[in-house]
Structures are given as structure tokens and as C-alpha cells.
Short mmCIF file of C-alpha atoms and ligand atoms in Angstrom, two decimals:
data_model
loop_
_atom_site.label_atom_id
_atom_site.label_comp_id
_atom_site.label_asym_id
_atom_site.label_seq_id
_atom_site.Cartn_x
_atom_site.Cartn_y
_atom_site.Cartn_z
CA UNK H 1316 0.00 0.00 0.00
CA UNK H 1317 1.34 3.93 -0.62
CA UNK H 1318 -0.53 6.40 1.68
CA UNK H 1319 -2.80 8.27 -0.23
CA UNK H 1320 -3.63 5.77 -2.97
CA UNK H 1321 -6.58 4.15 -3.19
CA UNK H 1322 -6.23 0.50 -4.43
CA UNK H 1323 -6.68 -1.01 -8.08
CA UNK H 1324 -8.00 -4.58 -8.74
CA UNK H 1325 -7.79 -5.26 -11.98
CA UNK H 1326 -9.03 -8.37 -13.97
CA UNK H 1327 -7.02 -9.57 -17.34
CA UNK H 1328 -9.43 -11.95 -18.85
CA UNK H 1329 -7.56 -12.60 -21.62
CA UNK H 1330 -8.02 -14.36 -24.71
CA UNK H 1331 -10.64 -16.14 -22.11
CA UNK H 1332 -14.68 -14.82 -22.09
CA UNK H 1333 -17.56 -15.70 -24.16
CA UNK H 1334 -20.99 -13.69 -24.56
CA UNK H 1335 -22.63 -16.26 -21.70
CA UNK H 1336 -19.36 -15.40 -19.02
CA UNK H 1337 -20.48 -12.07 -18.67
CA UNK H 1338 -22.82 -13.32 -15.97
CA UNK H 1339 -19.46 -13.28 -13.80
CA UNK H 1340 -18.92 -9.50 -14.57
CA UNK H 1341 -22.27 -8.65 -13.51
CA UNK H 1342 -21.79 -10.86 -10.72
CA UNK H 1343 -18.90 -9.05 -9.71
CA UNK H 1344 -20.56 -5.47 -10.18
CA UNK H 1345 -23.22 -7.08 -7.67
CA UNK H 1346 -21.00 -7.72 -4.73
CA UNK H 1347 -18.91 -4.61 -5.60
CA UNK H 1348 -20.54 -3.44 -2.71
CA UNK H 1349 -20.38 0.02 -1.27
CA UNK H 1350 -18.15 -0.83 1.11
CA UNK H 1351 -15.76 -2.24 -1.60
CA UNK H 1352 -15.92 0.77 -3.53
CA UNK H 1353 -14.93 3.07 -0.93
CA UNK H 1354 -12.06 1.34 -0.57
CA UNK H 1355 -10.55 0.25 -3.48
CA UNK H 1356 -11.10 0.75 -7.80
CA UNK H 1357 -12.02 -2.57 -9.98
CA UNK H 1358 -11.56 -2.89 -13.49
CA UNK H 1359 -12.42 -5.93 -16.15
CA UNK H 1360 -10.62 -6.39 -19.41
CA UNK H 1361 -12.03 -8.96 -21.48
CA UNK H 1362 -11.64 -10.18 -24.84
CA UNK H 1363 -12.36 -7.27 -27.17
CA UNK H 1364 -15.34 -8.92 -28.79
CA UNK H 1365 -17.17 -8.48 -25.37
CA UNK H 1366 -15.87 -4.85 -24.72
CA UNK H 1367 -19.21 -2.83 -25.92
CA UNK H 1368 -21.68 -5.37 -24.27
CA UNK H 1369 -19.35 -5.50 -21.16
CA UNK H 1370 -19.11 -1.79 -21.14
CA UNK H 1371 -23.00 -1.68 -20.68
CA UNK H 1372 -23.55 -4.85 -18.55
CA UNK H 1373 -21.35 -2.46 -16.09
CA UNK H 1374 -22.88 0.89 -15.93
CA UNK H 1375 -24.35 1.29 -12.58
CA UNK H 1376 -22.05 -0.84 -10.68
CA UNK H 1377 -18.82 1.34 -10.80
CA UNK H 1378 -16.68 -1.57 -11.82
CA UNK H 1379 -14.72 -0.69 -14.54
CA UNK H 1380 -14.01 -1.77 -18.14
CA UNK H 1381 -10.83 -1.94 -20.16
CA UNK H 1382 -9.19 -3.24 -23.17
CA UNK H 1383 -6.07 -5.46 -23.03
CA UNK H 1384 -4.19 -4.08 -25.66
CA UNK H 1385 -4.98 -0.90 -28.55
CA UNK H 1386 -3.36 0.18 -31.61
CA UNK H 1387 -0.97 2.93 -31.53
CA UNK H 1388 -2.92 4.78 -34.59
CA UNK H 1389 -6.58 6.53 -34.33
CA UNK H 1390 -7.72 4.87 -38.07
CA UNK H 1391 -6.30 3.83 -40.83
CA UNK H 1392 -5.40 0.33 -42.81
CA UNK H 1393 -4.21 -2.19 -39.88
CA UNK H 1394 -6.46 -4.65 -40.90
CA UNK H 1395 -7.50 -6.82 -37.44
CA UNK H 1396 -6.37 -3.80 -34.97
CA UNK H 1397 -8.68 -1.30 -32.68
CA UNK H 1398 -7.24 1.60 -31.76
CA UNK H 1399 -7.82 3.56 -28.28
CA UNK H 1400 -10.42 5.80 -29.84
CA UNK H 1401 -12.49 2.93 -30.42
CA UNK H 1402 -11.84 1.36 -27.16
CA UNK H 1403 -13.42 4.52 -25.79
CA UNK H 1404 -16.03 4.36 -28.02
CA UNK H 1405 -17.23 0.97 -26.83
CA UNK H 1406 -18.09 3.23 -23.25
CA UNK H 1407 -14.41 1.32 -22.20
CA UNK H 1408 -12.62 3.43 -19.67
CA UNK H 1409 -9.34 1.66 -19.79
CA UNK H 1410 -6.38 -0.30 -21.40
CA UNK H 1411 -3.45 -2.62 -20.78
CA UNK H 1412 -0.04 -2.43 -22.68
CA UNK H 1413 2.71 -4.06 -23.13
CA UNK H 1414 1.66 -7.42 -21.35
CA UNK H 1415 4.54 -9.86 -21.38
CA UNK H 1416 2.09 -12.13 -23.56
CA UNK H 1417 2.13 -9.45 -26.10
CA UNK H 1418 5.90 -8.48 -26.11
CA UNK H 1419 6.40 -12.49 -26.53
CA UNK H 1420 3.61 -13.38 -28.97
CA UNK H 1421 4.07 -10.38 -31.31
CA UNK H 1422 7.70 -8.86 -29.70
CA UNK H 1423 6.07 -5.85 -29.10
CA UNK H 1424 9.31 -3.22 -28.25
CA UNK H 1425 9.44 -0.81 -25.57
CA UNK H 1426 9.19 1.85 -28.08
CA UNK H 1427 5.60 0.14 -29.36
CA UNK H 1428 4.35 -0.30 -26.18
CA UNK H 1429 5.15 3.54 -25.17
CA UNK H 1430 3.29 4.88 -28.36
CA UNK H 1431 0.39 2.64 -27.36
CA UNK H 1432 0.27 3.64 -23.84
CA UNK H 1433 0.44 7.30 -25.44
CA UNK H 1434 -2.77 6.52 -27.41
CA UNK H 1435 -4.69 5.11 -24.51
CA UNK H 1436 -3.54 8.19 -22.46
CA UNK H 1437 -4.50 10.85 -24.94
CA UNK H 1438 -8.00 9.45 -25.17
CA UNK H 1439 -7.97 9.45 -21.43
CA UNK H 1440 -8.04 6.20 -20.66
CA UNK H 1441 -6.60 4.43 -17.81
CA UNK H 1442 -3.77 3.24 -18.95
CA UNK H 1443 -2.17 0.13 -17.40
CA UNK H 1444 1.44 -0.41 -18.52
CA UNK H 1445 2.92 -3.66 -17.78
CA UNK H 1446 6.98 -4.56 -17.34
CA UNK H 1447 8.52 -7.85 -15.97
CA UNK H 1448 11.59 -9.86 -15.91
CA UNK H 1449 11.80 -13.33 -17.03
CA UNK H 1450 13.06 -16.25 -14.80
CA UNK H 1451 16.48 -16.32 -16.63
CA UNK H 1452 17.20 -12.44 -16.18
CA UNK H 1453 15.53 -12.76 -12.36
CA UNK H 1454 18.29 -15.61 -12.14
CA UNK H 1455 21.13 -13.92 -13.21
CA UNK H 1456 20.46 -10.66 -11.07
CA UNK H 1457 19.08 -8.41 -13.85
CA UNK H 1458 15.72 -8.02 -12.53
CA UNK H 1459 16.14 -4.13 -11.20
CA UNK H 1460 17.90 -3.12 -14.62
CA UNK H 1461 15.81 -5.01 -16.61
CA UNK H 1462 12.76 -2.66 -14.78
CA UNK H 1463 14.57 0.11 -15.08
CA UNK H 1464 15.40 -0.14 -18.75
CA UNK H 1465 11.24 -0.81 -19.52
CA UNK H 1466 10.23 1.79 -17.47
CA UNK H 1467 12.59 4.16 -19.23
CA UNK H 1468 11.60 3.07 -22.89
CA UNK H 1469 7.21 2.19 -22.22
CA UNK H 1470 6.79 5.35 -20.67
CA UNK H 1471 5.43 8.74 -22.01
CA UNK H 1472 7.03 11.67 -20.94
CA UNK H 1473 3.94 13.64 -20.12
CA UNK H 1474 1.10 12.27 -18.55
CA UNK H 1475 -1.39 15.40 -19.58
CA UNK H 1476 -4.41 13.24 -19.84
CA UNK H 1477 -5.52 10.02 -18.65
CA UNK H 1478 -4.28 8.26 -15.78
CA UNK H 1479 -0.51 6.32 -15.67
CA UNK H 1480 -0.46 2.82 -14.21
CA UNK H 1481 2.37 0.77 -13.50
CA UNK H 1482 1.81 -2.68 -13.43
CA UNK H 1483 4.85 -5.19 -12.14
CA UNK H 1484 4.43 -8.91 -13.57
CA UNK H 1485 7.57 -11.21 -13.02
CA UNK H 1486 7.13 -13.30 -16.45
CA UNK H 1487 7.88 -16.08 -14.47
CA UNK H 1488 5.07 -15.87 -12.16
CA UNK H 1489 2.39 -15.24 -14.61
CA UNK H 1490 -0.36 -18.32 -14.73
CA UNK H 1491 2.71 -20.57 -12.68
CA UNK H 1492 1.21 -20.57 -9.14
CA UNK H 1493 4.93 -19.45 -8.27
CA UNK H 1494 4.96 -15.94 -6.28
CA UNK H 1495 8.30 -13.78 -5.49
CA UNK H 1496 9.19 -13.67 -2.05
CA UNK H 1497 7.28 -10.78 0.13
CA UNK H 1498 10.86 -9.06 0.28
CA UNK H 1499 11.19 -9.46 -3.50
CA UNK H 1500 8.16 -7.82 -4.81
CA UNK H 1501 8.87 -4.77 -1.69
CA UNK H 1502 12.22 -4.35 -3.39
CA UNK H 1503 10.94 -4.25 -6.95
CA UNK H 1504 8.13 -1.97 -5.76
CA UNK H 1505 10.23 0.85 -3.76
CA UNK H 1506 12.87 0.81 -6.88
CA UNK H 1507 10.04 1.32 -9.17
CA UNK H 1508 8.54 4.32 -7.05
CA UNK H 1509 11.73 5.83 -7.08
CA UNK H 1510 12.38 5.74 -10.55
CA UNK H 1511 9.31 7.55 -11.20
CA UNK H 1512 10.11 10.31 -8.46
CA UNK H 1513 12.88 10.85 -10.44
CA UNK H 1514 11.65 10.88 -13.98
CA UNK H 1515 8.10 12.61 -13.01
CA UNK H 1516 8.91 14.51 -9.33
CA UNK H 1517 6.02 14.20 -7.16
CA UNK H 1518 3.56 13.12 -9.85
CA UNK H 1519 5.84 9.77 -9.37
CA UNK H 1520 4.09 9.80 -5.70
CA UNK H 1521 0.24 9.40 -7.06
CA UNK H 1522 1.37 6.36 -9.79
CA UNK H 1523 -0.29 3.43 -9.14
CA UNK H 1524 2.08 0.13 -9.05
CA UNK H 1525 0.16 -3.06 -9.04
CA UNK H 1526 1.32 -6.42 -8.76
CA UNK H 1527 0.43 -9.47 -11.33
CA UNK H 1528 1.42 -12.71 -11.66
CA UNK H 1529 -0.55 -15.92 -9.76
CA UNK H 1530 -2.96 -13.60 -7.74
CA UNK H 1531 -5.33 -15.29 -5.70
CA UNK H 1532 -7.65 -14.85 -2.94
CA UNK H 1533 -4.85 -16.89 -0.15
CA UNK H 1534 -2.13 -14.46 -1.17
CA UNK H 1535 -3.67 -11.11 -2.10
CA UNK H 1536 -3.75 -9.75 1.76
CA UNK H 1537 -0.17 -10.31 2.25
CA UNK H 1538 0.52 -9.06 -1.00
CA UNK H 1539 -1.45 -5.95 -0.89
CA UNK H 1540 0.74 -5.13 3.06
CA UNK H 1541 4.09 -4.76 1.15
CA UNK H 1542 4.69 -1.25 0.51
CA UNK H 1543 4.32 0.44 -2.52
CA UNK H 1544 1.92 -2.14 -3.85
CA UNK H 1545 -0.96 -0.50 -4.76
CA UNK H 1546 -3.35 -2.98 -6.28
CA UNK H 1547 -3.06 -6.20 -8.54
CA UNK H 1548 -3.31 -7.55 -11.98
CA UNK H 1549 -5.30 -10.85 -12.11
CA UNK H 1550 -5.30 -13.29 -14.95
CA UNK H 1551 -6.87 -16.23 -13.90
CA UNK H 1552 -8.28 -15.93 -10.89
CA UNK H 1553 -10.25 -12.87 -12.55
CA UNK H 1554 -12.48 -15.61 -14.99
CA UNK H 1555 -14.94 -16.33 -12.13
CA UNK H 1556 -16.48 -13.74 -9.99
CA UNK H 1557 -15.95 -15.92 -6.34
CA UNK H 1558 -12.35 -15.57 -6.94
CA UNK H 1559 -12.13 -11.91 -8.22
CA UNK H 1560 -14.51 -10.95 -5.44
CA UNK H 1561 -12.16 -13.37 -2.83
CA UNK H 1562 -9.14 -10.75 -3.68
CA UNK H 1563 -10.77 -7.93 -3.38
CA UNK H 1564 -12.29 -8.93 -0.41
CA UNK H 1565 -9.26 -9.50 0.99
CA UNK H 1566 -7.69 -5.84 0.20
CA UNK H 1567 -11.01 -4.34 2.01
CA UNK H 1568 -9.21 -6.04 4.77
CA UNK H 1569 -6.70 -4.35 5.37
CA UNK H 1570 -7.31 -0.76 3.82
P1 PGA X 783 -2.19 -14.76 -13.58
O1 PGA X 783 -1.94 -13.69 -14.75
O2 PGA X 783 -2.93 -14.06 -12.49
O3 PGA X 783 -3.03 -15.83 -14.26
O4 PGA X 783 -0.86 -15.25 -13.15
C1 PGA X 783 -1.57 -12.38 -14.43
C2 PGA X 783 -1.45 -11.55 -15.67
O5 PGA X 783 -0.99 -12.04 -16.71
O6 PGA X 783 -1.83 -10.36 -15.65
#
């Protein structure tokens, strides 16, 4: 947790979700209780093809709806892309880039994933910005450069519009069950912070950094105590609504 900053809980569905799932969203708006939502933000990505009727199956409940990944372009011939305009214009509020899934499927570059994140920001979307090391660079003591070097080449200078959100997902702990130590994830966390006091001053404060990788409802309360861990990013455990709701459950605990 960072004083000051309320929570995020966001769900990355994934290339997972069909028309009849989105009873599990609506389920989820329905125990995002008030309670929950004076404590902490939640947020849903699905599959794109559910993003308009997902949009509207959450108005009224106050959880939020993203996309998990945009064009960097508004229009134009990229035959099978949506850009961030159109995101928005599904009633979405907010976007993921640069998921290690994406910069391994289609090697998406620091340098694609900024001018992404620049598109979801400049139609002022949340935008969710994801770095990671891999188990071979965690292994050979890289991890804090590797961070360092993403953060320095996915990031816009300017955050005019929108809202900047850091998510941290060691590549090796995405879908694995595997976890990085408490101490780990604190030291990745405070380095992160720091970096963006320096590159953004005090704006670096208010950035939320979530955690992602094997989130579930056993681990999210000690996860959610380590400092400068301001939320998390949930694959799996985001497909069904007793799970999702589990986590945040669990951060109402202790916020
Ligand atoms: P996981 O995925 O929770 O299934 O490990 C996290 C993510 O990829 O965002």
C-alpha cells in the first residue's frame, strides 16, 4: 500500500470470455458493494469482442471496463487492430499495454508499447502499462535493470491526460502458481517508485504500481501489506467472480 492511494483490482481476462461469461462480470458489479468501492477501484478487461456489451452490462455498478491491448494509430489500414479511440467508443474506460504475452507473442518493443500507452492516455483512458523480468534475467540478477530499462523506454514523458499505471508482472510468475518472495516484490516496488520520483517529481508519488502474476484470494492480503503495492493484476483468478470478489475482499481487509 502507498498512503494516499486508493487501491486497483484489476481483472485480465484474456483471450478467455464468451458472450454467456459475462454473468461473472455482472456478478462481480453485484457484490462490488459500497463498502468495496470506498475502498478500493475494480476494473475488467475482457476479450475485445465483449468490450461494448461488457461496457454496458457495467454501468451502474462502478466496476470498470478496459481493453487489453490498442493500436498505436486513431484509423487507418491495420487490418484486425482497434485503436484507443475505439476502445473509448465501446463506453471502455481503460487499457493494458505491453503485457509480457504481447511483447512475446508479437515482440512488441518498448518503443511500441510507449506509443500505445500514449494513445490510450490521450483518449484518457486508464492506462495500465505492464513490465517484468523473465526467470532467466531474475536468475542472473538483472531483474532491477531489466525494470529500469522498460520503465525508461514504455513510458510517455507527459502524462497530460488520462491516468498512468504501473503494473509489475515477473514473467515467471504469470499463470505458474509461483509468487516472489514478500521481500522481493517490496524491493521491486520501492525501486520502481523511485524511478518515477525521479523521472516525473512528485507526480511519481500518485502512480499506481500493481502487482500481477498468480494472484489469488490466499495471497492477495499479504501481497497488498508490502509497501508500494498499490493494487493487482489478475489473470486467472479474474475468470470467475468468487475468486475476483475473494481478492478484493481480501484488500477491504486491510485498507
Ligand atoms: P495470472 O496472470 O494471475 O493468471 O498469473 C496475471 C497476468 O498475466 O496479468
Amino acid at each position: 500500500m502507498t498512503p494516499g492511494i486508493k487501491p486497483l483490482v484489476a481483472g485480465n481476462w484474456k483471450m478467455n470470455g464468451f458472450r454467456s461469461e459475462l454473468r461473472e462480470l455482472k456478478l462481480i458489479g453485484d457484490g462490488f458493494d459500497y463498502e468495496l468501492r470506498s475502498k478500493i477501484d475494480v476494473l475488467i478487461c475482457p476479450p475485445v469482442t465483449l468490450l461494448y456489451t461488457a461496457a454496458a452490462t457495467a454501468l451502474g455498478s462502478q466496476v470498470k471496463i478496459g481493453a487489453q491491448d490498442c493500436h498505436e494509430n486513431s484509423v487507418g489500414a491495420h487490418t484486425g487492430d482497434i485503436s484507443a479511440e475505439m476502445i473509448a467508443d465501446c463506453g471502455a474506460t481503460c487499457l493494458i499495454v505491453g503485457h509480457s504475452e504481447r511483447r512475446t507473442d508479437h515482440g512488441e518493443s518498448d518503443a511500441e508499447v510507449l506509443a500505445k500507452a500514449e494513445a490510450g492516455l490521450r483518449n484518457d483512458l486508464m492506462t495500465i502499462v505492464c513490465i517484468g523480468e523473465t526467470e532467466s534475467q531474475r536468475k542472473s540478477g538483472d531483474t532491477l535493470s531489466v525494470l529500469k530499462a522498460q520503465l525508461a523506454g514504455s513510458l510517455p514523458d507527459k502524462v497530460t491526460r488520462g491516468e498512468l499505471v504501473i503494473a509489475y508482472e515477473p514473467v515467471w510468475a504469470i499463470g505458474t502458481g509461483m509468487v516472489p518472495s514478500a521481500s522481493d516484490v517490496e524491493e521491486a516496488h520501492n525501486f520502481m517508485r523511485q524511478e518515477l520520483i525521479n523521472r516525473y517529481g512528485d507526480t511519481g508519488n500518485a502512480i499506481r504500481l500493481l502487482y500481477g502474476g498468480s494472484v489469488k484470494p490466499s495471497n492477495a492480503e499479504e501481497l497488498m501489506a508490502i509497501s508500494n503495492v498499490d493494487g493487482a493484476l489478475v489473470g486467472g483468478a479474474s475468470l470467475k467472480s468468487n475468486d475476483f470478489l475473494g481478492i478484493c475482499t481480501a484488500y477491504k481487509n486491510i485498507v
